[in-house]
Short mmCIF file of C-alpha atoms and ligand atoms in Angstrom, two decimals:
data_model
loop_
_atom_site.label_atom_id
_atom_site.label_comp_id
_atom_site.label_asym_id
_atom_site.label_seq_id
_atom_site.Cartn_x
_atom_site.Cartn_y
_atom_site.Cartn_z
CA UNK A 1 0.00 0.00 0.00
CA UNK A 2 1.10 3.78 -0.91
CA UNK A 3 0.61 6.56 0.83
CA UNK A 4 0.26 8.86 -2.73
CA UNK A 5 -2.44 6.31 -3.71
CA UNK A 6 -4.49 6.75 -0.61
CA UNK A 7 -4.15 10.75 -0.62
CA UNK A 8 -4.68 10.91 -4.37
CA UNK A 9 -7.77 8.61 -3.84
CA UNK A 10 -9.15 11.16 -0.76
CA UNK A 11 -8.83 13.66 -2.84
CA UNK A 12 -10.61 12.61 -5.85
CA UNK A 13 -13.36 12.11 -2.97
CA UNK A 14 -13.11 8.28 -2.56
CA UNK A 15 -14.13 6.43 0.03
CA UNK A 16 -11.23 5.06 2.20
CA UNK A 17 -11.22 1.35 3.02
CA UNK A 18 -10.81 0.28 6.73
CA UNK A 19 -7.23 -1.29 5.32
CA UNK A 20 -6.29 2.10 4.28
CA UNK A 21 -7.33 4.07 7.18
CA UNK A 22 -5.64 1.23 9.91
CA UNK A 23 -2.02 1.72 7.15
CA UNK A 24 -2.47 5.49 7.54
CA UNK A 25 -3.35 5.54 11.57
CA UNK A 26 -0.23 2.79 11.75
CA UNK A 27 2.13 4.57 9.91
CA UNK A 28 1.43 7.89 11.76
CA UNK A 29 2.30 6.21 15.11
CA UNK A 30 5.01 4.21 14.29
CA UNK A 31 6.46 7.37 12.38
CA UNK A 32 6.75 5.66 8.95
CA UNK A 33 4.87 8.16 7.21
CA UNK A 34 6.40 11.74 6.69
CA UNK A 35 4.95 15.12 8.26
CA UNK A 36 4.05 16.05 4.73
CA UNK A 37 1.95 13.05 3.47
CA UNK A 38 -0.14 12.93 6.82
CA UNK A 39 -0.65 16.33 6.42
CA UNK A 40 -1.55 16.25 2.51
CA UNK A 41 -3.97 13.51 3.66
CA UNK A 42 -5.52 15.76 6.67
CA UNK A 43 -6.06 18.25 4.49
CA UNK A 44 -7.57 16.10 1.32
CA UNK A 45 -9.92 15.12 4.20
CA UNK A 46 -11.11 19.00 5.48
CA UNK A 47 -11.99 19.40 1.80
CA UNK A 48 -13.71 15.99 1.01
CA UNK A 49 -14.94 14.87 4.52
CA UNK A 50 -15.56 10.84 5.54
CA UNK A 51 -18.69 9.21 5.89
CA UNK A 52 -20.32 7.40 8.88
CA UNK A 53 -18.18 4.03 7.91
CA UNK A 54 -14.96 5.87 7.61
CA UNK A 55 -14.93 8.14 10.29
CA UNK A 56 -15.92 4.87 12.88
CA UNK A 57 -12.64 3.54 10.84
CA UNK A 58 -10.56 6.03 11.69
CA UNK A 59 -11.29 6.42 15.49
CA UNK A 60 -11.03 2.88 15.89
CA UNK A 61 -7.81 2.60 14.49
CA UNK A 62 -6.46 6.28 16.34
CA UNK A 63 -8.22 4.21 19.65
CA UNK A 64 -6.08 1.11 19.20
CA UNK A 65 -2.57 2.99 18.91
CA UNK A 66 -2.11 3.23 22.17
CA UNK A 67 -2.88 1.96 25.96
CA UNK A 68 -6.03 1.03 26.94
CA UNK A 69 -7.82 1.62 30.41
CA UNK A 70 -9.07 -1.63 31.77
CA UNK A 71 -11.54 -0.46 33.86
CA UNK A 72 -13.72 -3.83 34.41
CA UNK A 73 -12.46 -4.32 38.02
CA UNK A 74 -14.87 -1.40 38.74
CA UNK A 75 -18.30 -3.12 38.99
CA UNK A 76 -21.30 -1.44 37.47
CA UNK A 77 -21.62 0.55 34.33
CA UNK A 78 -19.01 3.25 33.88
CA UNK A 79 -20.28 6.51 32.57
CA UNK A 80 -17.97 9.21 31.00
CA UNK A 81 -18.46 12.59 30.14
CA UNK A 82 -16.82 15.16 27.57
CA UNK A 83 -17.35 18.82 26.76
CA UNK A 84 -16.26 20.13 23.72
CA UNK A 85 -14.55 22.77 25.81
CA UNK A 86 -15.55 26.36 26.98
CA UNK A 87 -14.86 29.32 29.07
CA UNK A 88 -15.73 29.02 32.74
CA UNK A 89 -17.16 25.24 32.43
CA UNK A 90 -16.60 23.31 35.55
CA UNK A 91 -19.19 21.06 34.87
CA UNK A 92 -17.16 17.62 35.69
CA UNK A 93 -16.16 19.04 39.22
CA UNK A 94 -20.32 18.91 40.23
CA UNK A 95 -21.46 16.10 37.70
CA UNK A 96 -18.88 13.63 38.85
CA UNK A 97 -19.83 14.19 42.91
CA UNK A 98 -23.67 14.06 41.57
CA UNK A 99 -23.40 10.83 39.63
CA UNK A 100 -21.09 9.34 42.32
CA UNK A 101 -23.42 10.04 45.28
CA UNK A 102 -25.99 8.65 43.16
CA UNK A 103 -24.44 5.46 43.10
CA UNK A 104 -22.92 5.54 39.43
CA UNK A 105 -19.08 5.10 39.59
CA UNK A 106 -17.27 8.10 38.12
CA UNK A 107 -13.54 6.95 36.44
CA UNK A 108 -12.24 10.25 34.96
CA UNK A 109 -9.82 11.09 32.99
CA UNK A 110 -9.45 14.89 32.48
CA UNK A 111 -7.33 17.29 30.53
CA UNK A 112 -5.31 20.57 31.50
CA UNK A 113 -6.34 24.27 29.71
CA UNK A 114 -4.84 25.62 26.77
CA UNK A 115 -5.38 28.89 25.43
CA UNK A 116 -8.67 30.65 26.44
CA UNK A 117 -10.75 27.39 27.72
CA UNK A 118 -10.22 26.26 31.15
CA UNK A 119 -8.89 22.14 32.11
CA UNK A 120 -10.10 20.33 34.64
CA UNK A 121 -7.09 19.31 36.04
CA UNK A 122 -6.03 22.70 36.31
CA UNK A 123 -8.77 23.65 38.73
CA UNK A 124 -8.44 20.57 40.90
CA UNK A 125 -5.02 21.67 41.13
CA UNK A 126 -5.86 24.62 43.19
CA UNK A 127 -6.48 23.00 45.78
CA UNK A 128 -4.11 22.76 47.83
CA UNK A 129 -2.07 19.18 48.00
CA UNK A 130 -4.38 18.33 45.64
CA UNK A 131 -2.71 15.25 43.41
CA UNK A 132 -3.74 14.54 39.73
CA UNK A 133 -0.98 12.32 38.91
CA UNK A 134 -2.20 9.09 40.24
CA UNK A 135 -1.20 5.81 38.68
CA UNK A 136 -3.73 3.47 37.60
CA UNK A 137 -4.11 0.39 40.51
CA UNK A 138 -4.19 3.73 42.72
CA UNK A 139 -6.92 5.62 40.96
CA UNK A 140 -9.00 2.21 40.64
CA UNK A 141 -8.70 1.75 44.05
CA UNK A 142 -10.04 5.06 44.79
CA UNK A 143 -13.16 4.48 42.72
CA UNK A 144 -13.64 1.13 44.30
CA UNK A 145 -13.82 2.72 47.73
CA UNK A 146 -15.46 6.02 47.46
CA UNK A 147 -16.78 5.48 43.72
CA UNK A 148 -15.15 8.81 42.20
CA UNK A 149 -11.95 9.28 40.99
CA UNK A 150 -10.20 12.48 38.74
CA UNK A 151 -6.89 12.11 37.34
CA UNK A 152 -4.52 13.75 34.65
CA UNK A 153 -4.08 11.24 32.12
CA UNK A 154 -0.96 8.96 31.98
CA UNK A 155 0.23 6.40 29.82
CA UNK A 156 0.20 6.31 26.24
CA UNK A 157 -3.39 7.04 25.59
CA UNK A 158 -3.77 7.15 21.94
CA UNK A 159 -0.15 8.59 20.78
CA UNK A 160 -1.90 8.55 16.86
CA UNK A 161 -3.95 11.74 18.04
CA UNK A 162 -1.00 13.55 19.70
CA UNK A 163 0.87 13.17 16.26
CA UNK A 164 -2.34 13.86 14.34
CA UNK A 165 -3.74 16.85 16.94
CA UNK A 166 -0.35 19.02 16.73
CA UNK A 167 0.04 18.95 12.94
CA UNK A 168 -3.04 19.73 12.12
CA UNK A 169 -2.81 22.68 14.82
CA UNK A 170 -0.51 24.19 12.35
CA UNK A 171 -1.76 22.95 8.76
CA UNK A 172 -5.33 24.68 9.34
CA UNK A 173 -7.03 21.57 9.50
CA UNK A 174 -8.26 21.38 12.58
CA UNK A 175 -12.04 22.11 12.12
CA UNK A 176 -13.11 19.31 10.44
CA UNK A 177 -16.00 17.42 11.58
CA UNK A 178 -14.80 13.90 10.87
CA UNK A 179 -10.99 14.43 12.54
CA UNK A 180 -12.73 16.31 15.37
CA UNK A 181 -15.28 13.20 16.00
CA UNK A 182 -12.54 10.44 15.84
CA UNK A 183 -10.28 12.73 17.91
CA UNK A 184 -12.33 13.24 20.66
CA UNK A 185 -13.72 9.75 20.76
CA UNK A 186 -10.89 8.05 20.52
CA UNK A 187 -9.77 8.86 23.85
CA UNK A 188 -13.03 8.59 25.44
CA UNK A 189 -12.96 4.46 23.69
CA UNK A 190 -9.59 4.20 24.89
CA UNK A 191 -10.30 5.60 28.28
CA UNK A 192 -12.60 2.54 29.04
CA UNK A 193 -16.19 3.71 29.67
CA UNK A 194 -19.29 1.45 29.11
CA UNK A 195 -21.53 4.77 28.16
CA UNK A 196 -20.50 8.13 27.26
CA UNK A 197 -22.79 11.86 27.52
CA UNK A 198 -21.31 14.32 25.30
CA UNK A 199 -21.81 18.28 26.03
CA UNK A 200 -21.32 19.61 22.56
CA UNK A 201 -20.87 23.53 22.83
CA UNK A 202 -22.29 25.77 20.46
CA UNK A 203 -21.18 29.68 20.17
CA UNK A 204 -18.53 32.15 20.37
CA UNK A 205 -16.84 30.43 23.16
CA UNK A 206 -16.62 26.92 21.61
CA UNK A 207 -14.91 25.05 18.69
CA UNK A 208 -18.69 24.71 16.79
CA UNK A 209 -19.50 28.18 15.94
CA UNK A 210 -23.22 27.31 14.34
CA UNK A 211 -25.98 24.98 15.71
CA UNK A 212 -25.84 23.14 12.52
CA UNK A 213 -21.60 22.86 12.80
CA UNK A 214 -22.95 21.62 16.68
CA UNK A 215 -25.33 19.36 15.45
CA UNK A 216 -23.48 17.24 12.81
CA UNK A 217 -20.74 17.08 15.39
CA UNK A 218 -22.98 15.50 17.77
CA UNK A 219 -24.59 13.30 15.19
CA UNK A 220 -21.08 12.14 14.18
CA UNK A 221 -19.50 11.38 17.64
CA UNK A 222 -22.93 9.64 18.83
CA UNK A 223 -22.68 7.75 15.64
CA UNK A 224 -18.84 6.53 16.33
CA UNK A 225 -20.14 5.51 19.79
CA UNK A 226 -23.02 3.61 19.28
CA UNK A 227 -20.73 1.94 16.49
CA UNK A 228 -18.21 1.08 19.26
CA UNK A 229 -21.06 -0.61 20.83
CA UNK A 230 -20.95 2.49 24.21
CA UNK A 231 -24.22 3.73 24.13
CA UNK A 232 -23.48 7.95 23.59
CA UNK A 233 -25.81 10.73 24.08
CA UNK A 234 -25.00 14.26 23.01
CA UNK A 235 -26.20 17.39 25.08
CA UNK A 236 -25.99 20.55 22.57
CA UNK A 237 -25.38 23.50 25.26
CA UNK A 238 -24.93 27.25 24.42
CA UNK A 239 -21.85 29.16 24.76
CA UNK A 240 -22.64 32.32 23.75
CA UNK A 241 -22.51 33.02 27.19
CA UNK A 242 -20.20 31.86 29.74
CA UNK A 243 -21.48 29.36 32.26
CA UNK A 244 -22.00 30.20 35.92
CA UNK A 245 -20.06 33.37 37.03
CA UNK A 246 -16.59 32.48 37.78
CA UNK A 247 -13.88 32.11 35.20
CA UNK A 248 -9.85 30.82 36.93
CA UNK A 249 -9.54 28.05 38.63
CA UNK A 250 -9.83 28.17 42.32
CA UNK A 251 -12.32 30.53 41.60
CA UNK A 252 -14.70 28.00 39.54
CA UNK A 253 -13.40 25.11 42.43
CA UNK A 254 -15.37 27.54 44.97
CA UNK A 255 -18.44 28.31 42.29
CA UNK A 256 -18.57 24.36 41.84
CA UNK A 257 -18.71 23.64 45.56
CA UNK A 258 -21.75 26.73 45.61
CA UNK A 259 -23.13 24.78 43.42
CA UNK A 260 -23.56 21.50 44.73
CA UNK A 261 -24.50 23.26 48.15
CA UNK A 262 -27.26 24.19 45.84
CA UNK A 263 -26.86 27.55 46.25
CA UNK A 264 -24.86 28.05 42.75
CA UNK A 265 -25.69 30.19 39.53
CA UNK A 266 -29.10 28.75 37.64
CA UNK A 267 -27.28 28.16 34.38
CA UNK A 268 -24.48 26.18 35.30
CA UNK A 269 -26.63 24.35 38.30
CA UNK A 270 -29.03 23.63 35.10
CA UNK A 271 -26.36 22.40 32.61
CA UNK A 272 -24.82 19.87 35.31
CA UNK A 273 -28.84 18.53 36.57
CA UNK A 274 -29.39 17.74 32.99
CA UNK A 275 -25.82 15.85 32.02
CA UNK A 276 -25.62 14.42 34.98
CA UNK A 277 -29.54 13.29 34.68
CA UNK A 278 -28.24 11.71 31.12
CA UNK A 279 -25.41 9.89 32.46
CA UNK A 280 -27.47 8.11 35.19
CA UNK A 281 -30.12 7.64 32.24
CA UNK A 282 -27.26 5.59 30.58
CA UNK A 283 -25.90 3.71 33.36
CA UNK A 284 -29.83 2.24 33.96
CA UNK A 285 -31.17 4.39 36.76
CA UNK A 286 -34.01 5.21 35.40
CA UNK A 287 -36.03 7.15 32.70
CA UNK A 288 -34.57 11.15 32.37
CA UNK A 289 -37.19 12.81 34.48
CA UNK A 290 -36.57 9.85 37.27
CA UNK A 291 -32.90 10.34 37.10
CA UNK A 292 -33.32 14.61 36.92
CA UNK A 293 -34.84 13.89 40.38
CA UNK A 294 -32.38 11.66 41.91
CA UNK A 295 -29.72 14.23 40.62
CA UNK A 296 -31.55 17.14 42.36
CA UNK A 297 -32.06 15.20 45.57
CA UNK A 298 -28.30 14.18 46.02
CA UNK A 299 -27.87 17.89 45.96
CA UNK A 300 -30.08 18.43 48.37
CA UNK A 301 -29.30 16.23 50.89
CA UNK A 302 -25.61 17.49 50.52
CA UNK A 303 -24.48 13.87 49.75
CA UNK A 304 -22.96 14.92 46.49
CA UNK A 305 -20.80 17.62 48.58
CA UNK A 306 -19.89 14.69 50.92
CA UNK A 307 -18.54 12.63 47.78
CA UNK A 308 -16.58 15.61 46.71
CA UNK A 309 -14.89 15.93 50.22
CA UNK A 310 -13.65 12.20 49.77
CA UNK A 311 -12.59 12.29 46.41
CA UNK A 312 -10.46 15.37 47.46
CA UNK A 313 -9.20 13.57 50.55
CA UNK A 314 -8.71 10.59 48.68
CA UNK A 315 -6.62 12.28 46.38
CA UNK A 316 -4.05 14.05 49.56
CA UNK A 317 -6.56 17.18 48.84
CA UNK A 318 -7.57 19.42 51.64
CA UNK A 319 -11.13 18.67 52.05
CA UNK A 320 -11.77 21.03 54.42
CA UNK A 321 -12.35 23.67 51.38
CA UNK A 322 -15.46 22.42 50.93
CA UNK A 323 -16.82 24.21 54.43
CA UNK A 324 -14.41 26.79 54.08
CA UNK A 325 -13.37 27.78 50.77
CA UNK A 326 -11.87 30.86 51.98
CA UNK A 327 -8.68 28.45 52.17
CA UNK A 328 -8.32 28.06 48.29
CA UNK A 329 -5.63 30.71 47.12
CA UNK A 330 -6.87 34.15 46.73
CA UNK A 331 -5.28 36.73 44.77
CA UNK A 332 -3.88 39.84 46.39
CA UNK A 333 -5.00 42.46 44.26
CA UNK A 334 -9.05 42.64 42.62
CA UNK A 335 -10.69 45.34 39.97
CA UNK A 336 -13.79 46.12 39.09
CA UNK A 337 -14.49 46.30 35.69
CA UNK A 338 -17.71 49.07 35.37
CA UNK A 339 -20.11 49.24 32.90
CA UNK A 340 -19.23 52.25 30.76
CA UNK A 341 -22.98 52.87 30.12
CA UNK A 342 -26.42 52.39 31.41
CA UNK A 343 -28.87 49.45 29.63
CA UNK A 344 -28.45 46.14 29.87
CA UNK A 345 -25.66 43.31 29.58
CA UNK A 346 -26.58 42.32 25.63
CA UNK A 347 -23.58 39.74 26.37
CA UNK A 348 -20.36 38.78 27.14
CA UNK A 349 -18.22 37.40 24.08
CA UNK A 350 -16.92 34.11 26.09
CA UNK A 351 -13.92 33.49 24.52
CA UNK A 352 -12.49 36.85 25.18
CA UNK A 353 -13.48 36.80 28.56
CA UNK A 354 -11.62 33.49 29.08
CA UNK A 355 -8.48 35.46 27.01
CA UNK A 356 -8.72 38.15 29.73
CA UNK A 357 -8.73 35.85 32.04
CA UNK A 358 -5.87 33.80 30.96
CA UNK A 359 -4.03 37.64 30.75
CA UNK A 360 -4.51 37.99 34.52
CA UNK A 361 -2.41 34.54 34.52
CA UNK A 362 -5.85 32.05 34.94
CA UNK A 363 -4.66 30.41 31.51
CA UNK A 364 -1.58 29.46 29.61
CA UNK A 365 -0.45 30.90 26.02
CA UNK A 366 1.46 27.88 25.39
CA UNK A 367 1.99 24.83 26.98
CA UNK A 368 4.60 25.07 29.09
CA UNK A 369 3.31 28.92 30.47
CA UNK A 370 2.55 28.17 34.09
CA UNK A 371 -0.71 29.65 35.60
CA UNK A 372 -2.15 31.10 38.56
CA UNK A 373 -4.62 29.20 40.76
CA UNK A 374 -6.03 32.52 42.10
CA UNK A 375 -6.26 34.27 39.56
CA UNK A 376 -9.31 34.97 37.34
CA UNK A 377 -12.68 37.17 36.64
CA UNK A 378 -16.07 37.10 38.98
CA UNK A 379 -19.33 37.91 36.76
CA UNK A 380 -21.36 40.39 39.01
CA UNK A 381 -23.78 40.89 36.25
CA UNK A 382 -25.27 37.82 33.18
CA UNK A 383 -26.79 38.83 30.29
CA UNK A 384 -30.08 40.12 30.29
CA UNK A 385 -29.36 41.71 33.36
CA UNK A 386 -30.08 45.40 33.63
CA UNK A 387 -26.55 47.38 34.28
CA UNK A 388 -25.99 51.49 34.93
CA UNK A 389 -23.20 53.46 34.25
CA UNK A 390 -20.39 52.99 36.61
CA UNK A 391 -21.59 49.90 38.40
CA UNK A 392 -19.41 46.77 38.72
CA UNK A 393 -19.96 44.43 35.68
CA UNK A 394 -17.44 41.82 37.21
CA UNK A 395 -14.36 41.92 39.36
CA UNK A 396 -10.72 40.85 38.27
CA UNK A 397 -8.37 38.79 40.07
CA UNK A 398 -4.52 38.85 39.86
CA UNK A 399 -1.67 38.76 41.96
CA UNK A 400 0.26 41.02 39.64
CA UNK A 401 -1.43 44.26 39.44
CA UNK A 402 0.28 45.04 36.16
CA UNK A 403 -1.56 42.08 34.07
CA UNK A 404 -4.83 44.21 34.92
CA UNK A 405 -4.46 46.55 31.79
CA UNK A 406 -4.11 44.10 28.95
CA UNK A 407 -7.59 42.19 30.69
CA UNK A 408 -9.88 45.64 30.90
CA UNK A 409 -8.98 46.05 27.16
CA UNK A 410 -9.62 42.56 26.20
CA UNK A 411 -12.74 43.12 28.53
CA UNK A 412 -13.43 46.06 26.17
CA UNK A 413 -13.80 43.91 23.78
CA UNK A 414 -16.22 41.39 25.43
CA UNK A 415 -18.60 43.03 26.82
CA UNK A 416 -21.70 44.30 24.78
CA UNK A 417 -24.42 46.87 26.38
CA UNK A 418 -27.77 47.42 24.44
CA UNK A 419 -30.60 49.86 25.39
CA UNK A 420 -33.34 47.03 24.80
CA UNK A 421 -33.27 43.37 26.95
CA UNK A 422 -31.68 41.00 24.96
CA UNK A 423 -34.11 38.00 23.94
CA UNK A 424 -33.92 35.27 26.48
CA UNK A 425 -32.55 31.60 24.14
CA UNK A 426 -32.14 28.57 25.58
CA UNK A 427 -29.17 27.07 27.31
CA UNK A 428 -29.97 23.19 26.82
CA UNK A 429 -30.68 23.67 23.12
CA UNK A 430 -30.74 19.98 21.34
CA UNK A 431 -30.44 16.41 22.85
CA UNK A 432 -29.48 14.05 20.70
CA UNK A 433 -29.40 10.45 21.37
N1 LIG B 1 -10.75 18.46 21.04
C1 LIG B 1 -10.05 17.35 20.71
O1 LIG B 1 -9.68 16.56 21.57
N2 LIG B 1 -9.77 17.14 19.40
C2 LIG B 1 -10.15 17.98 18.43
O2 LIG B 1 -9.87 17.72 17.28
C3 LIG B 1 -10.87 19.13 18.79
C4 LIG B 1 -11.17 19.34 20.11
#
């Protein structure tokens, strides 16, 4: 088999046999096939796209380059989740508590931040003595005891995507449906799950800048799923806006534990009843409106906050942060950013509030940049709300008053007052199964 036959027949818009995808997906990880023919592929493939057969092809292969978590020695079913990424989203830190406490076990693997959207592991991080970097009998141990467990990943979880994800970061092939799908579900396949709910972002803040973009993403992943024999569900959520209030990490650590006190912002408290409602659907506890309930009532009862306390304990965290999260790091220095007119808050462009966030040193511009756990931006006002001239619109957090400048201006940028309420959309805007 040739490589030049297999790009050539791409980009004639053929349809690639399974032998020819597993060759290409092979050749990439063993390092057989040069920078320039992967990349000549990739981009054959933005243009001509894959259908249904190929793309399940392609992620099974990327799946299979790599280690696989074994994660049978938990019993029940295992339920994963994945967001397509956003500003301010700290949706696994309540969903996985939430499904735990309701008797679902919760084995996550989670990424760090890069650029203006926020990782998981970056906010766990905050707190302090909190450990991420937990190897494997360790981390199943933890979700045999206390049935939730959040770690960095480790091992050599699909190496074909790490090859594939950083060339096409700098060929301009990046958003294409098809390597997006297989991308992203490869690692969830590989990462061992029996079920997976999908939060597919839509709007300026996430990779899918249209509902329709949103929707054949979700159709595709949900497609490679069910063909991987996990049963997948996709949640289509809006990111217009960002979700809950705080953006940085500590800062969404303490909005996540306001949250599952039940006292958190409606959006985000919404977002995580609903996903966390579909992963219990999956893993058999009931129909959705039976399993929104059980979701709400382990809130309630605080027993979701108790199975956050042991997962941080169990993980060398300091649990006491969830009474008291005045001992997460603070930053020394804050700023209100004022409205510079009276109406209302029309909206705040979410991915450059999560760039002026990363500016105050909540984020990294590359991946080695290291960030700050304190720092980070406080909405005191959501869309729709009504806002005058000169009152607080949010409040910045750095412990370098100098990074304040370059955020305001980005802020500048974001923030968009009309005279007339903007119309009210909805946040949970498709589910499809
Ligand atoms: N996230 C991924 O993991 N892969 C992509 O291709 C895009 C977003």
């Amino acid at each position: 088999m040739r490589m030049v036959d297999i790009i050539e027949k791409k980009r004639e818009g053929g349809r690639l046999s399974q032998e020819e995808i597993e060759f290409f997906v092979q050749g990439v990880t063993k390092g057989t096939i040069p920078d320039y023919q992967t990349s000549a592929l990739l981009m054959a493939i933005c243009f001509r796209g894959m259908d249904k057969a190929e793309t399940l092809a392609l992620t099974l292969s990327m799946a299979a380059s790599g280690d696989r978590i074994d994660l049978s020695e938990i019993p029940g079913i295992k339920v994963d989740k994945h967001s397509t990424g956003g500003v301010g989203d700290k949706t696994t830190l309540i969903l996985g508590p939430i499904v735990a406490a309701c008797g679902v076990p919760v084995a996550k693997m989670s990424g760090r931040g890069l650029g203006h959207t926020g990782g998981t592991i970056d906010k766990l991080e905050s707190i302090p003595g909190f450990r991420t970097e937990v190897e494997r009998e360790e981390f199943i141990k933890i979700v045999q005891n206390i049935g939730l467990a959040v770690v960095g990943q480790s091992g050599n979880l699909v190496p074909a995507d790490k090859k594939l994800y950083a060339l096409r970061d700098v060929t301009a092939t990046v958003r294409s449906i098809p390597l997006i799908a297989a991308s992203i579900m490869s690692k969830k396949l590989a990462a061992g799950a029996d079920a997976i709910v999908l939060d597919v972002k839509v709007g300026s803040g996430a990779f899918m800048k249209t509902l329709d973009e949103a929707r054949e993403l979700a159709r595709a992943m949900v497609d490679i799923g069910n063909g991987a024999g996990r049963k997948t569900v996709a949640v289509i959520t809006d990111m217009d806006r960002p979700l809950g209030k705080a953006v940085g990490n500590a800062l969404e650590v303490r909005e996540a534990i306001e949250v599952l006190t039940g006292k958190g912002p409606e959006d985000i408290t919404e977002v995580c009843i609903t996903l966390a409602a579909k992963m219990l659907e999956l893993a058999g506890k009931g129909d959705f409106n039976t399993c929104v309930a059980l979701a709400k009532g382990v809130v309630q009862d605080r027993i979701a906050l108790e199975k956050l306390k042991l997962m941080i304990a169990a993980q060398s965290g300091l649990a006491d942060v969830v009474e008291d999260p005045g001992l997460l790091p603070s930053a020394a220095h804050t700023k209100p950013y004022l409205a510079q007119e009276d109406g209302y808050l029309k909206a705040v462009i979410s991915d450059r509030l999560g760039v002026a966030s990363m500016l105050l040193g909540a984020g990294r511009a590359t991946k080695e940049s290291a960030i700050d756990p304190a720092a980070g931006i406080v909405l005191m006002k959501k869309p729709g709300d009504k806002v005058s001239k000169g009152e607080p619109i949010m409040v910045l957090h750095a412990n370098n008053q100098s990074l304040f400048e370059a955020s305001v201006s980005e802020l500048d940028r974001a923030v968009i007052i009309s005279k007339e309420p903007p119309e009210a959309s909805p946040l949970i805007i498709d589910i499809i199964e």
